[in-house]
């Protein structure tokens, strides 16, 4: 059984994934896969350099993320081109890791699950980590150097809290403390084991 884990920036996805991992649940992290593909020696780098030129490489041979982000932000065609290189490779590596997992269910962490119809169809259940937007902003501000306007822009570019909840089969309320989060993960873990066993 595949559970797609999603939520807005700073909602607590990584924290929730870590809590499931403590129960022995395999986590396939599509963000980590994308990073590895575009890091030094990453499998996507030859195609990216061929498409955009050596200027998008950092000194270590990995992708200059800030540079690529501003190109993709200003030029939708460049963004689509980058995605047409990356998405199939991310998909293939994600499937490889899913196939290698030996457990009743697997969590696939997909930040933009609701925004990209493709993954919503692939997973059996959608698990949304929900928290109030103000709390989301506070957490992102506390852990990053982003300016408030940048945080607002990122949140505005993502699916709304309502759209995410609409797409959810299960919701974790992360408006509280970590103990509350842990208890919800434990309850869901039991539920997922039961659902997977029922086939
Ligand atoms: P995401 O992966 O969705 O961007 P994270 O799991 O990284 O979110 O959480 C964002 C930040 O908020 C992290 O610094 C994390 O430690 C913190 N955080 C998450 N949930 C809670 C919580 N319930 N209470 C306090 N801090 C939290």
Short mmCIF file of N, CA and C in Angstrom, two decimals, residues 7-178:
data_model
loop_
_atom_site.label_atom_id
_atom_site.label_comp_id
_atom_site.label_asym_id
_atom_site.label_seq_id
_atom_site.Cartn_x
_atom_site.Cartn_y
_atom_site.Cartn_z
N UNK A 7 1.88 18.24 2.22
CA UNK A 7 1.56 19.36 3.11
C UNK A 7 2.34 20.56 2.61
N UNK A 8 1.93 21.73 3.02
CA UNK A 8 2.62 22.95 2.59
C UNK A 8 4.01 23.05 3.20
N UNK A 9 4.78 24.00 2.71
CA UNK A 9 6.10 24.24 3.27
C UNK A 9 5.97 24.54 4.77
N UNK A 10 6.82 23.88 5.57
CA UNK A 10 6.80 24.13 7.01
C UNK A 10 5.64 23.52 7.77
N UNK A 11 4.81 22.71 7.08
CA UNK A 11 3.65 22.12 7.77
C UNK A 11 4.09 21.02 8.73
N UNK A 12 5.26 20.40 8.43
CA UNK A 12 5.75 19.33 9.30
C UNK A 12 5.90 17.99 8.59
N UNK A 13 5.96 17.99 7.26
CA UNK A 13 6.09 16.73 6.50
C UNK A 13 7.32 15.93 6.91
N UNK A 14 8.47 16.61 6.96
CA UNK A 14 9.71 15.89 7.28
C UNK A 14 9.65 15.33 8.69
N UNK A 15 9.07 16.10 9.60
CA UNK A 15 8.95 15.65 10.98
C UNK A 15 8.04 14.43 11.05
N UNK A 16 6.94 14.46 10.32
CA UNK A 16 6.00 13.33 10.30
C UNK A 16 6.67 12.10 9.67
N UNK A 17 7.40 12.31 8.56
CA UNK A 17 8.09 11.19 7.90
C UNK A 17 9.05 10.52 8.88
N UNK A 18 9.78 11.35 9.63
CA UNK A 18 10.73 10.83 10.61
C UNK A 18 10.01 10.00 11.69
N UNK A 19 8.83 10.46 12.10
CA UNK A 19 8.08 9.72 13.13
C UNK A 19 7.59 8.37 12.59
N UNK A 20 7.15 8.33 11.32
CA UNK A 20 6.77 7.04 10.71
C UNK A 20 7.99 6.13 10.60
N UNK A 21 9.12 6.71 10.23
CA UNK A 21 10.35 5.91 10.06
C UNK A 21 10.72 5.24 11.38
N UNK A 22 10.44 5.90 12.49
CA UNK A 22 10.75 5.31 13.80
C UNK A 22 9.92 4.06 14.07
N UNK A 23 8.77 3.94 13.37
CA UNK A 23 7.97 2.71 13.48
C UNK A 23 8.43 1.66 12.47
N UNK A 24 9.52 1.95 11.76
CA UNK A 24 10.06 0.99 10.80
C UNK A 24 9.44 1.08 9.42
N UNK A 25 8.68 2.14 9.17
CA UNK A 25 8.03 2.30 7.87
C UNK A 25 9.04 2.88 6.87
N UNK A 26 9.20 2.25 5.70
CA UNK A 26 10.12 2.81 4.70
C UNK A 26 9.58 4.14 4.16
N UNK A 27 10.46 5.13 4.05
CA UNK A 27 10.08 6.43 3.52
C UNK A 27 10.79 6.65 2.19
N UNK A 28 10.04 6.93 1.15
CA UNK A 28 10.64 7.33 -0.12
C UNK A 28 10.43 8.84 -0.24
N UNK A 29 11.53 9.58 -0.28
CA UNK A 29 11.48 11.04 -0.21
C UNK A 29 11.80 11.63 -1.59
N UNK A 30 10.79 12.11 -2.29
CA UNK A 30 11.00 12.58 -3.67
C UNK A 30 11.87 13.84 -3.72
N UNK A 31 11.84 14.63 -2.66
CA UNK A 31 12.71 15.81 -2.59
C UNK A 31 14.17 15.39 -2.50
N UNK A 32 14.43 14.40 -1.66
CA UNK A 32 15.81 13.90 -1.51
C UNK A 32 16.28 13.28 -2.83
N UNK A 33 15.37 12.60 -3.52
CA UNK A 33 15.72 12.00 -4.82
C UNK A 33 16.07 13.11 -5.82
N UNK A 34 15.26 14.17 -5.85
CA UNK A 34 15.53 15.28 -6.77
C UNK A 34 16.88 15.93 -6.46
N UNK A 35 17.18 16.07 -5.17
CA UNK A 35 18.46 16.65 -4.77
C UNK A 35 19.63 15.79 -5.22
N UNK A 36 19.49 14.47 -5.03
CA UNK A 36 20.58 13.57 -5.41
C UNK A 36 20.79 13.60 -6.92
N UNK A 37 19.70 13.64 -7.67
CA UNK A 37 19.80 13.66 -9.14
C UNK A 37 20.52 14.91 -9.65
N UNK A 38 20.39 16.01 -8.91
CA UNK A 38 20.96 17.29 -9.35
C UNK A 38 22.17 17.71 -8.53
N UNK A 39 22.65 16.80 -7.69
CA UNK A 39 23.86 17.09 -6.90
C UNK A 39 25.11 16.81 -7.73
N UNK A 40 26.30 16.97 -7.13
CA UNK A 40 27.54 16.67 -7.86
C UNK A 40 27.52 15.22 -8.33
N UNK A 41 27.75 15.01 -9.63
CA UNK A 41 27.73 13.65 -10.17
C UNK A 41 26.34 13.08 -10.32
N UNK A 42 25.31 13.89 -10.10
CA UNK A 42 23.92 13.42 -10.18
C UNK A 42 23.56 12.97 -11.60
N UNK A 43 22.68 11.96 -11.67
CA UNK A 43 22.35 11.35 -12.96
C UNK A 43 21.63 12.32 -13.91
N UNK A 44 21.02 13.38 -13.36
CA UNK A 44 20.30 14.32 -14.23
C UNK A 44 21.21 15.41 -14.78
N UNK A 45 22.41 15.54 -14.20
CA UNK A 45 23.26 16.69 -14.57
C UNK A 45 23.68 16.72 -16.04
N UNK A 46 24.06 15.59 -16.66
CA UNK A 46 24.44 15.68 -18.08
C UNK A 46 23.31 16.25 -18.94
N UNK A 47 22.08 15.79 -18.74
CA UNK A 47 20.96 16.28 -19.55
C UNK A 47 20.67 17.75 -19.25
N UNK A 48 20.80 18.15 -17.98
CA UNK A 48 20.54 19.54 -17.60
C UNK A 48 21.60 20.47 -18.21
N UNK A 49 22.85 20.04 -18.17
CA UNK A 49 23.92 20.86 -18.75
C UNK A 49 23.76 20.95 -20.27
N UNK A 50 23.34 19.85 -20.89
CA UNK A 50 23.12 19.86 -22.34
C UNK A 50 21.99 20.83 -22.70
N UNK A 51 20.97 20.91 -21.83
CA UNK A 51 19.81 21.76 -22.13
C UNK A 51 20.06 23.23 -21.82
N UNK A 52 20.78 23.51 -20.73
CA UNK A 52 20.88 24.89 -20.25
C UNK A 52 22.30 25.47 -20.28
N UNK A 53 23.27 24.65 -20.61
CA UNK A 53 24.64 25.14 -20.67
C UNK A 53 25.36 24.99 -19.34
N UNK A 54 26.70 25.10 -19.40
CA UNK A 54 27.53 24.87 -18.22
C UNK A 54 27.30 25.93 -17.14
N UNK A 55 26.67 27.06 -17.52
CA UNK A 55 26.43 28.14 -16.58
C UNK A 55 25.52 27.77 -15.41
N UNK A 56 24.74 26.71 -15.55
CA UNK A 56 23.84 26.34 -14.45
C UNK A 56 24.51 25.36 -13.47
N UNK A 57 25.79 25.06 -13.71
CA UNK A 57 26.49 24.18 -12.77
C UNK A 57 27.20 25.00 -11.71
N UNK A 58 27.17 24.54 -10.48
CA UNK A 58 27.95 25.16 -9.40
C UNK A 58 29.38 24.64 -9.51
N UNK A 59 30.27 25.20 -8.67
CA UNK A 59 31.69 24.83 -8.74
C UNK A 59 31.89 23.33 -8.50
N UNK A 60 31.02 22.73 -7.70
CA UNK A 60 31.19 21.30 -7.38
C UNK A 60 30.59 20.37 -8.44
N UNK A 61 30.04 20.96 -9.52
CA UNK A 61 29.47 20.13 -10.59
C UNK A 61 27.99 19.84 -10.40
N UNK A 62 27.47 20.15 -9.23
CA UNK A 62 26.03 20.00 -9.01
C UNK A 62 25.29 21.21 -9.58
N UNK A 63 23.98 21.15 -9.52
CA UNK A 63 23.17 22.25 -10.05
C UNK A 63 23.29 23.49 -9.16
N UNK A 64 23.47 24.65 -9.80
CA UNK A 64 23.39 25.93 -9.08
C UNK A 64 21.90 26.19 -8.86
N UNK A 65 21.41 25.80 -7.67
CA UNK A 65 19.96 25.80 -7.45
C UNK A 65 19.36 27.20 -7.52
N UNK A 66 20.05 28.16 -6.92
CA UNK A 66 19.51 29.53 -6.94
C UNK A 66 19.45 30.06 -8.37
N UNK A 67 20.52 29.81 -9.13
CA UNK A 67 20.57 30.27 -10.51
C UNK A 67 19.48 29.61 -11.36
N UNK A 68 19.35 28.30 -11.20
CA UNK A 68 18.34 27.56 -11.97
C UNK A 68 16.93 28.01 -11.57
N UNK A 69 16.76 28.27 -10.28
CA UNK A 69 15.44 28.69 -9.80
C UNK A 69 15.03 30.01 -10.45
N UNK A 70 15.99 30.94 -10.56
CA UNK A 70 15.59 32.24 -11.13
C UNK A 70 15.35 32.12 -12.63
N UNK A 71 16.10 31.24 -13.32
CA UNK A 71 15.81 31.01 -14.75
C UNK A 71 14.41 30.41 -14.90
N UNK A 72 14.12 29.37 -14.10
CA UNK A 72 12.84 28.67 -14.22
C UNK A 72 11.68 29.58 -13.82
N UNK A 73 11.95 30.50 -12.89
CA UNK A 73 10.90 31.40 -12.41
C UNK A 73 10.53 32.40 -13.50
N UNK A 74 11.57 32.86 -14.24
CA UNK A 74 11.31 33.90 -15.25
C UNK A 74 10.88 33.35 -16.59
N UNK A 75 11.21 32.10 -16.86
CA UNK A 75 10.95 31.54 -18.18
C UNK A 75 10.18 30.21 -18.05
N UNK A 76 8.86 30.25 -18.25
CA UNK A 76 8.05 29.05 -18.08
C UNK A 76 8.49 27.90 -18.99
N UNK A 77 8.99 28.27 -20.18
CA UNK A 77 9.43 27.22 -21.10
C UNK A 77 10.66 26.49 -20.54
N UNK A 78 11.56 27.27 -19.93
CA UNK A 78 12.74 26.66 -19.31
C UNK A 78 12.31 25.77 -18.15
N UNK A 79 11.31 26.23 -17.41
CA UNK A 79 10.85 25.43 -16.28
C UNK A 79 10.29 24.09 -16.77
N UNK A 80 9.49 24.16 -17.85
CA UNK A 80 8.92 22.92 -18.38
C UNK A 80 10.01 21.99 -18.89
N UNK A 81 11.03 22.58 -19.48
CA UNK A 81 12.13 21.78 -20.01
C UNK A 81 12.86 21.07 -18.87
N UNK A 82 13.11 21.83 -17.81
CA UNK A 82 13.76 21.24 -16.63
C UNK A 82 12.90 20.10 -16.06
N UNK A 83 11.60 20.37 -15.97
CA UNK A 83 10.70 19.35 -15.42
C UNK A 83 10.66 18.12 -16.31
N UNK A 84 10.75 18.34 -17.65
CA UNK A 84 10.67 17.18 -18.56
C UNK A 84 11.91 16.31 -18.43
N UNK A 85 13.00 16.90 -17.96
CA UNK A 85 14.20 16.10 -17.67
C UNK A 85 14.06 15.41 -16.32
N UNK A 86 13.66 16.20 -15.32
CA UNK A 86 13.68 15.70 -13.94
C UNK A 86 12.54 14.75 -13.59
N UNK A 87 11.32 15.08 -13.99
CA UNK A 87 10.18 14.30 -13.52
C UNK A 87 10.25 12.81 -13.85
N UNK A 88 10.62 12.46 -15.10
CA UNK A 88 10.72 11.01 -15.38
C UNK A 88 11.81 10.33 -14.55
N UNK A 89 12.91 11.05 -14.30
CA UNK A 89 14.00 10.44 -13.52
C UNK A 89 13.60 10.29 -12.05
N UNK A 90 12.90 11.30 -11.53
CA UNK A 90 12.41 11.21 -10.15
C UNK A 90 11.41 10.06 -10.04
N UNK A 91 10.53 9.98 -11.05
CA UNK A 91 9.52 8.92 -11.05
C UNK A 91 10.16 7.54 -11.07
N UNK A 92 11.17 7.36 -11.92
CA UNK A 92 11.82 6.04 -12.04
C UNK A 92 12.53 5.65 -10.75
N UNK A 93 13.23 6.60 -10.13
CA UNK A 93 13.94 6.30 -8.89
C UNK A 93 12.95 6.05 -7.75
N UNK A 94 11.87 6.80 -7.73
CA UNK A 94 10.83 6.59 -6.71
C UNK A 94 10.26 5.17 -6.84
N UNK A 95 9.94 4.76 -8.07
CA UNK A 95 9.39 3.42 -8.29
C UNK A 95 10.40 2.35 -7.90
N UNK A 96 11.68 2.61 -8.18
CA UNK A 96 12.70 1.63 -7.82
C UNK A 96 12.74 1.44 -6.31
N UNK A 97 12.68 2.57 -5.56
CA UNK A 97 12.73 2.47 -4.10
C UNK A 97 11.46 1.83 -3.53
N UNK A 98 10.33 2.11 -4.16
CA UNK A 98 9.07 1.48 -3.71
C UNK A 98 9.17 -0.03 -3.91
N UNK A 99 9.66 -0.44 -5.09
CA UNK A 99 9.74 -1.87 -5.40
C UNK A 99 10.70 -2.59 -4.45
N UNK A 100 11.71 -1.87 -3.97
CA UNK A 100 12.71 -2.49 -3.10
C UNK A 100 12.23 -2.60 -1.65
N UNK A 101 11.16 -1.86 -1.31
CA UNK A 101 10.69 -1.84 0.08
C UNK A 101 9.97 -3.14 0.42
N UNK A 102 10.30 -3.69 1.56
CA UNK A 102 9.64 -4.91 2.03
C UNK A 102 8.88 -4.57 3.29
N UNK A 103 7.63 -4.18 3.15
CA UNK A 103 6.85 -3.83 4.34
C UNK A 103 5.39 -3.69 3.91
N UNK A 104 4.45 -3.76 4.85
CA UNK A 104 3.03 -3.72 4.48
C UNK A 104 2.65 -2.43 3.76
N UNK A 105 3.29 -1.32 4.14
CA UNK A 105 3.01 -0.09 3.42
C UNK A 105 4.25 0.79 3.38
N UNK A 106 4.24 1.71 2.44
CA UNK A 106 5.37 2.61 2.22
C UNK A 106 4.83 4.04 2.20
N UNK A 107 5.58 4.96 2.82
CA UNK A 107 5.23 6.38 2.75
C UNK A 107 6.07 7.03 1.65
N UNK A 108 5.40 7.69 0.72
CA UNK A 108 6.11 8.44 -0.32
C UNK A 108 5.87 9.93 -0.04
N UNK A 109 6.92 10.64 0.33
CA UNK A 109 6.80 12.06 0.64
C UNK A 109 6.87 12.87 -0.65
N UNK A 110 5.78 13.58 -0.95
CA UNK A 110 5.66 14.33 -2.21
C UNK A 110 5.13 15.73 -1.90
N UNK A 111 6.05 16.72 -1.78
CA UNK A 111 5.60 18.06 -1.38
C UNK A 111 4.45 18.59 -2.25
N UNK A 112 4.53 18.38 -3.57
CA UNK A 112 3.51 18.96 -4.46
C UNK A 112 2.52 17.91 -4.96
N UNK A 113 2.17 16.98 -4.11
CA UNK A 113 1.26 15.90 -4.53
C UNK A 113 -0.08 16.45 -5.04
N UNK A 114 -0.63 17.40 -4.33
CA UNK A 114 -1.96 17.92 -4.71
C UNK A 114 -1.87 18.73 -6.00
N UNK A 115 -0.73 19.40 -6.20
CA UNK A 115 -0.54 20.25 -7.38
C UNK A 115 -0.31 19.43 -8.65
N UNK A 116 0.29 18.23 -8.50
CA UNK A 116 0.63 17.40 -9.67
C UNK A 116 -0.29 16.20 -9.73
N UNK A 117 -1.29 16.19 -10.56
CA UNK A 117 -2.27 15.11 -10.59
C UNK A 117 -1.68 13.71 -10.66
N UNK A 118 -0.51 13.58 -11.27
CA UNK A 118 0.09 12.29 -11.54
C UNK A 118 0.27 11.44 -10.27
N UNK A 119 0.84 12.05 -9.23
CA UNK A 119 1.11 11.28 -8.02
C UNK A 119 -0.17 10.96 -7.26
N UNK A 120 -1.12 11.87 -7.33
CA UNK A 120 -2.39 11.62 -6.65
C UNK A 120 -3.03 10.33 -7.17
N UNK A 121 -2.80 10.03 -8.44
CA UNK A 121 -3.36 8.79 -9.01
C UNK A 121 -2.53 7.57 -8.65
N UNK A 122 -1.27 7.75 -8.43
CA UNK A 122 -0.38 6.62 -8.19
C UNK A 122 -0.51 6.06 -6.77
N UNK A 123 -0.76 6.95 -5.80
CA UNK A 123 -0.80 6.50 -4.41
C UNK A 123 -2.18 5.95 -4.05
N UNK A 124 -2.21 5.10 -3.03
CA UNK A 124 -3.49 4.53 -2.59
C UNK A 124 -4.22 5.47 -1.64
N UNK A 125 -3.45 6.21 -0.84
CA UNK A 125 -4.05 7.16 0.09
C UNK A 125 -3.22 8.43 0.12
N UNK A 126 -3.92 9.53 0.34
CA UNK A 126 -3.25 10.82 0.48
C UNK A 126 -3.32 11.25 1.95
N UNK A 127 -2.14 11.43 2.54
CA UNK A 127 -2.05 11.88 3.94
C UNK A 127 -1.55 13.33 3.95
N UNK A 128 -2.38 14.22 4.45
CA UNK A 128 -2.03 15.64 4.48
C UNK A 128 -1.65 16.06 5.88
N UNK A 129 -0.49 16.72 6.01
CA UNK A 129 -0.12 17.35 7.27
C UNK A 129 -0.64 18.77 7.22
N UNK A 130 -1.54 19.07 8.14
CA UNK A 130 -2.22 20.36 8.12
C UNK A 130 -1.80 21.21 9.31
N UNK A 131 -1.61 22.50 9.06
CA UNK A 131 -1.45 23.41 10.20
C UNK A 131 -1.88 24.80 9.78
N UNK A 132 -2.27 25.65 10.71
CA UNK A 132 -2.70 26.99 10.35
C UNK A 132 -1.60 27.74 9.62
N UNK A 133 -1.98 28.56 8.64
CA UNK A 133 -0.99 29.25 7.80
C UNK A 133 -0.05 30.11 8.65
N UNK A 134 -0.56 30.74 9.69
CA UNK A 134 0.30 31.58 10.53
C UNK A 134 1.40 30.75 11.21
N UNK A 135 1.02 29.54 11.64
CA UNK A 135 1.98 28.64 12.28
C UNK A 135 3.00 28.15 11.26
N UNK A 136 2.52 27.86 10.05
CA UNK A 136 3.39 27.45 8.94
C UNK A 136 4.46 28.53 8.72
N UNK A 137 4.03 29.78 8.65
CA UNK A 137 4.96 30.90 8.41
C UNK A 137 5.97 31.02 9.54
N UNK A 138 5.48 30.88 10.78
CA UNK A 138 6.38 30.98 11.94
C UNK A 138 7.46 29.92 11.88
N UNK A 139 7.06 28.68 11.53
CA UNK A 139 8.04 27.58 11.51
C UNK A 139 9.06 27.76 10.39
N UNK A 140 8.59 28.20 9.23
CA UNK A 140 9.54 28.41 8.12
C UNK A 140 10.50 29.54 8.47
N UNK A 141 9.98 30.62 9.05
CA UNK A 141 10.82 31.76 9.41
C UNK A 141 11.86 31.35 10.43
N UNK A 142 11.47 30.46 11.36
CA UNK A 142 12.38 30.06 12.43
C UNK A 142 13.53 29.19 11.91
N UNK A 143 13.27 28.44 10.82
CA UNK A 143 14.31 27.50 10.38
C UNK A 143 15.07 27.99 9.14
N UNK A 144 14.65 29.09 8.52
CA UNK A 144 15.33 29.51 7.29
C UNK A 144 15.61 31.00 7.33
N UNK A 145 16.32 31.47 6.31
CA UNK A 145 16.64 32.90 6.25
C UNK A 145 15.70 33.64 5.32
N UNK A 146 14.64 32.98 4.90
CA UNK A 146 13.72 33.61 3.95
C UNK A 146 13.04 34.82 4.59
N UNK A 147 12.88 35.87 3.77
CA UNK A 147 12.15 37.05 4.23
C UNK A 147 10.66 36.73 4.24
N UNK A 148 9.89 37.45 5.09
CA UNK A 148 8.45 37.18 5.17
C UNK A 148 7.77 37.21 3.80
N UNK A 149 8.20 38.16 2.92
CA UNK A 149 7.56 38.24 1.59
C UNK A 149 7.86 37.00 0.78
N UNK A 150 9.09 36.46 0.93
CA UNK A 150 9.46 35.25 0.18
C UNK A 150 8.63 34.06 0.68
N UNK A 151 8.44 33.99 1.98
CA UNK A 151 7.63 32.90 2.54
C UNK A 151 6.20 33.01 2.03
N UNK A 152 5.67 34.22 2.03
CA UNK A 152 4.30 34.43 1.53
C UNK A 152 4.20 34.00 0.07
N UNK A 153 5.23 34.34 -0.74
CA UNK A 153 5.19 34.01 -2.17
C UNK A 153 5.21 32.49 -2.38
N UNK A 154 6.01 31.80 -1.58
CA UNK A 154 6.07 30.33 -1.72
C UNK A 154 4.72 29.73 -1.35
N UNK A 155 4.17 30.20 -0.25
CA UNK A 155 2.88 29.65 0.19
C UNK A 155 1.79 29.96 -0.84
N UNK A 156 1.85 31.16 -1.43
CA UNK A 156 0.84 31.54 -2.43
C UNK A 156 0.94 30.68 -3.68
N UNK A 157 2.17 30.21 -3.99
CA UNK A 157 2.37 29.40 -5.21
C UNK A 157 1.95 27.95 -5.00
N UNK A 158 1.78 27.54 -3.73
CA UNK A 158 1.38 26.16 -3.45
C UNK A 158 -0.14 26.07 -3.38
N UNK A 159 -0.64 24.83 -3.41
CA UNK A 159 -2.08 24.62 -3.26
C UNK A 159 -2.53 25.26 -1.94
N UNK A 160 -3.76 25.69 -1.90
CA UNK A 160 -4.27 26.30 -0.66
C UNK A 160 -4.50 25.21 0.39
N UNK A 161 -4.58 25.64 1.63
CA UNK A 161 -4.85 24.71 2.72
C UNK A 161 -6.16 23.95 2.43
N UNK A 162 -7.14 24.65 1.93
CA UNK A 162 -8.45 24.05 1.65
C UNK A 162 -8.35 22.99 0.54
N UNK A 163 -7.60 23.32 -0.53
CA UNK A 163 -7.47 22.38 -1.65
C UNK A 163 -6.78 21.10 -1.20
N UNK A 164 -5.80 21.26 -0.32
CA UNK A 164 -5.07 20.11 0.19
C UNK A 164 -5.99 19.23 1.03
N UNK A 165 -6.75 19.87 1.91
CA UNK A 165 -7.66 19.10 2.78
C UNK A 165 -8.71 18.37 1.95
N UNK A 166 -9.13 19.02 0.87
CA UNK A 166 -10.12 18.42 -0.04
C UNK A 166 -9.59 17.12 -0.65
N UNK A 167 -8.28 17.09 -0.93
CA UNK A 167 -7.66 15.93 -1.58
C UNK A 167 -7.28 14.83 -0.59
N UNK A 168 -7.40 15.11 0.70
CA UNK A 168 -6.87 14.19 1.72
C UNK A 168 -7.79 13.01 1.99
N UNK A 169 -7.18 11.83 2.16
CA UNK A 169 -7.91 10.69 2.75
C UNK A 169 -7.74 10.74 4.27
N UNK A 170 -6.56 11.13 4.70
CA UNK A 170 -6.25 11.22 6.13
C UNK A 170 -5.57 12.55 6.39
N UNK A 171 -5.81 13.11 7.56
CA UNK A 171 -5.24 14.41 7.90
C UNK A 171 -4.54 14.31 9.25
N UNK A 172 -3.32 14.82 9.33
CA UNK A 172 -2.64 14.99 10.60
C UNK A 172 -2.70 16.46 10.96
N UNK A 173 -3.22 16.76 12.13
CA UNK A 173 -3.32 18.14 12.58
C UNK A 173 -2.01 18.49 13.30
N UNK A 174 -1.18 19.30 12.63
CA UNK A 174 0.09 19.69 13.27
C UNK A 174 0.05 21.14 13.75
N UNK A 175 -1.07 21.51 14.36
CA UNK A 175 -1.16 22.82 14.98
C UNK A 175 -0.76 22.76 16.44
N UNK A 176 -0.43 21.56 16.92
CA UNK A 176 -0.11 21.41 18.34
C UNK A 176 1.36 21.11 18.57
N UNK A 177 1.66 20.42 19.68
CA UNK A 177 3.08 20.16 19.99
C UNK A 177 3.51 18.79 19.43
N UNK A 178 4.77 18.48 19.64
CA UNK A 178 5.33 17.26 19.04
C UNK A 178 4.73 15.99 19.64
#
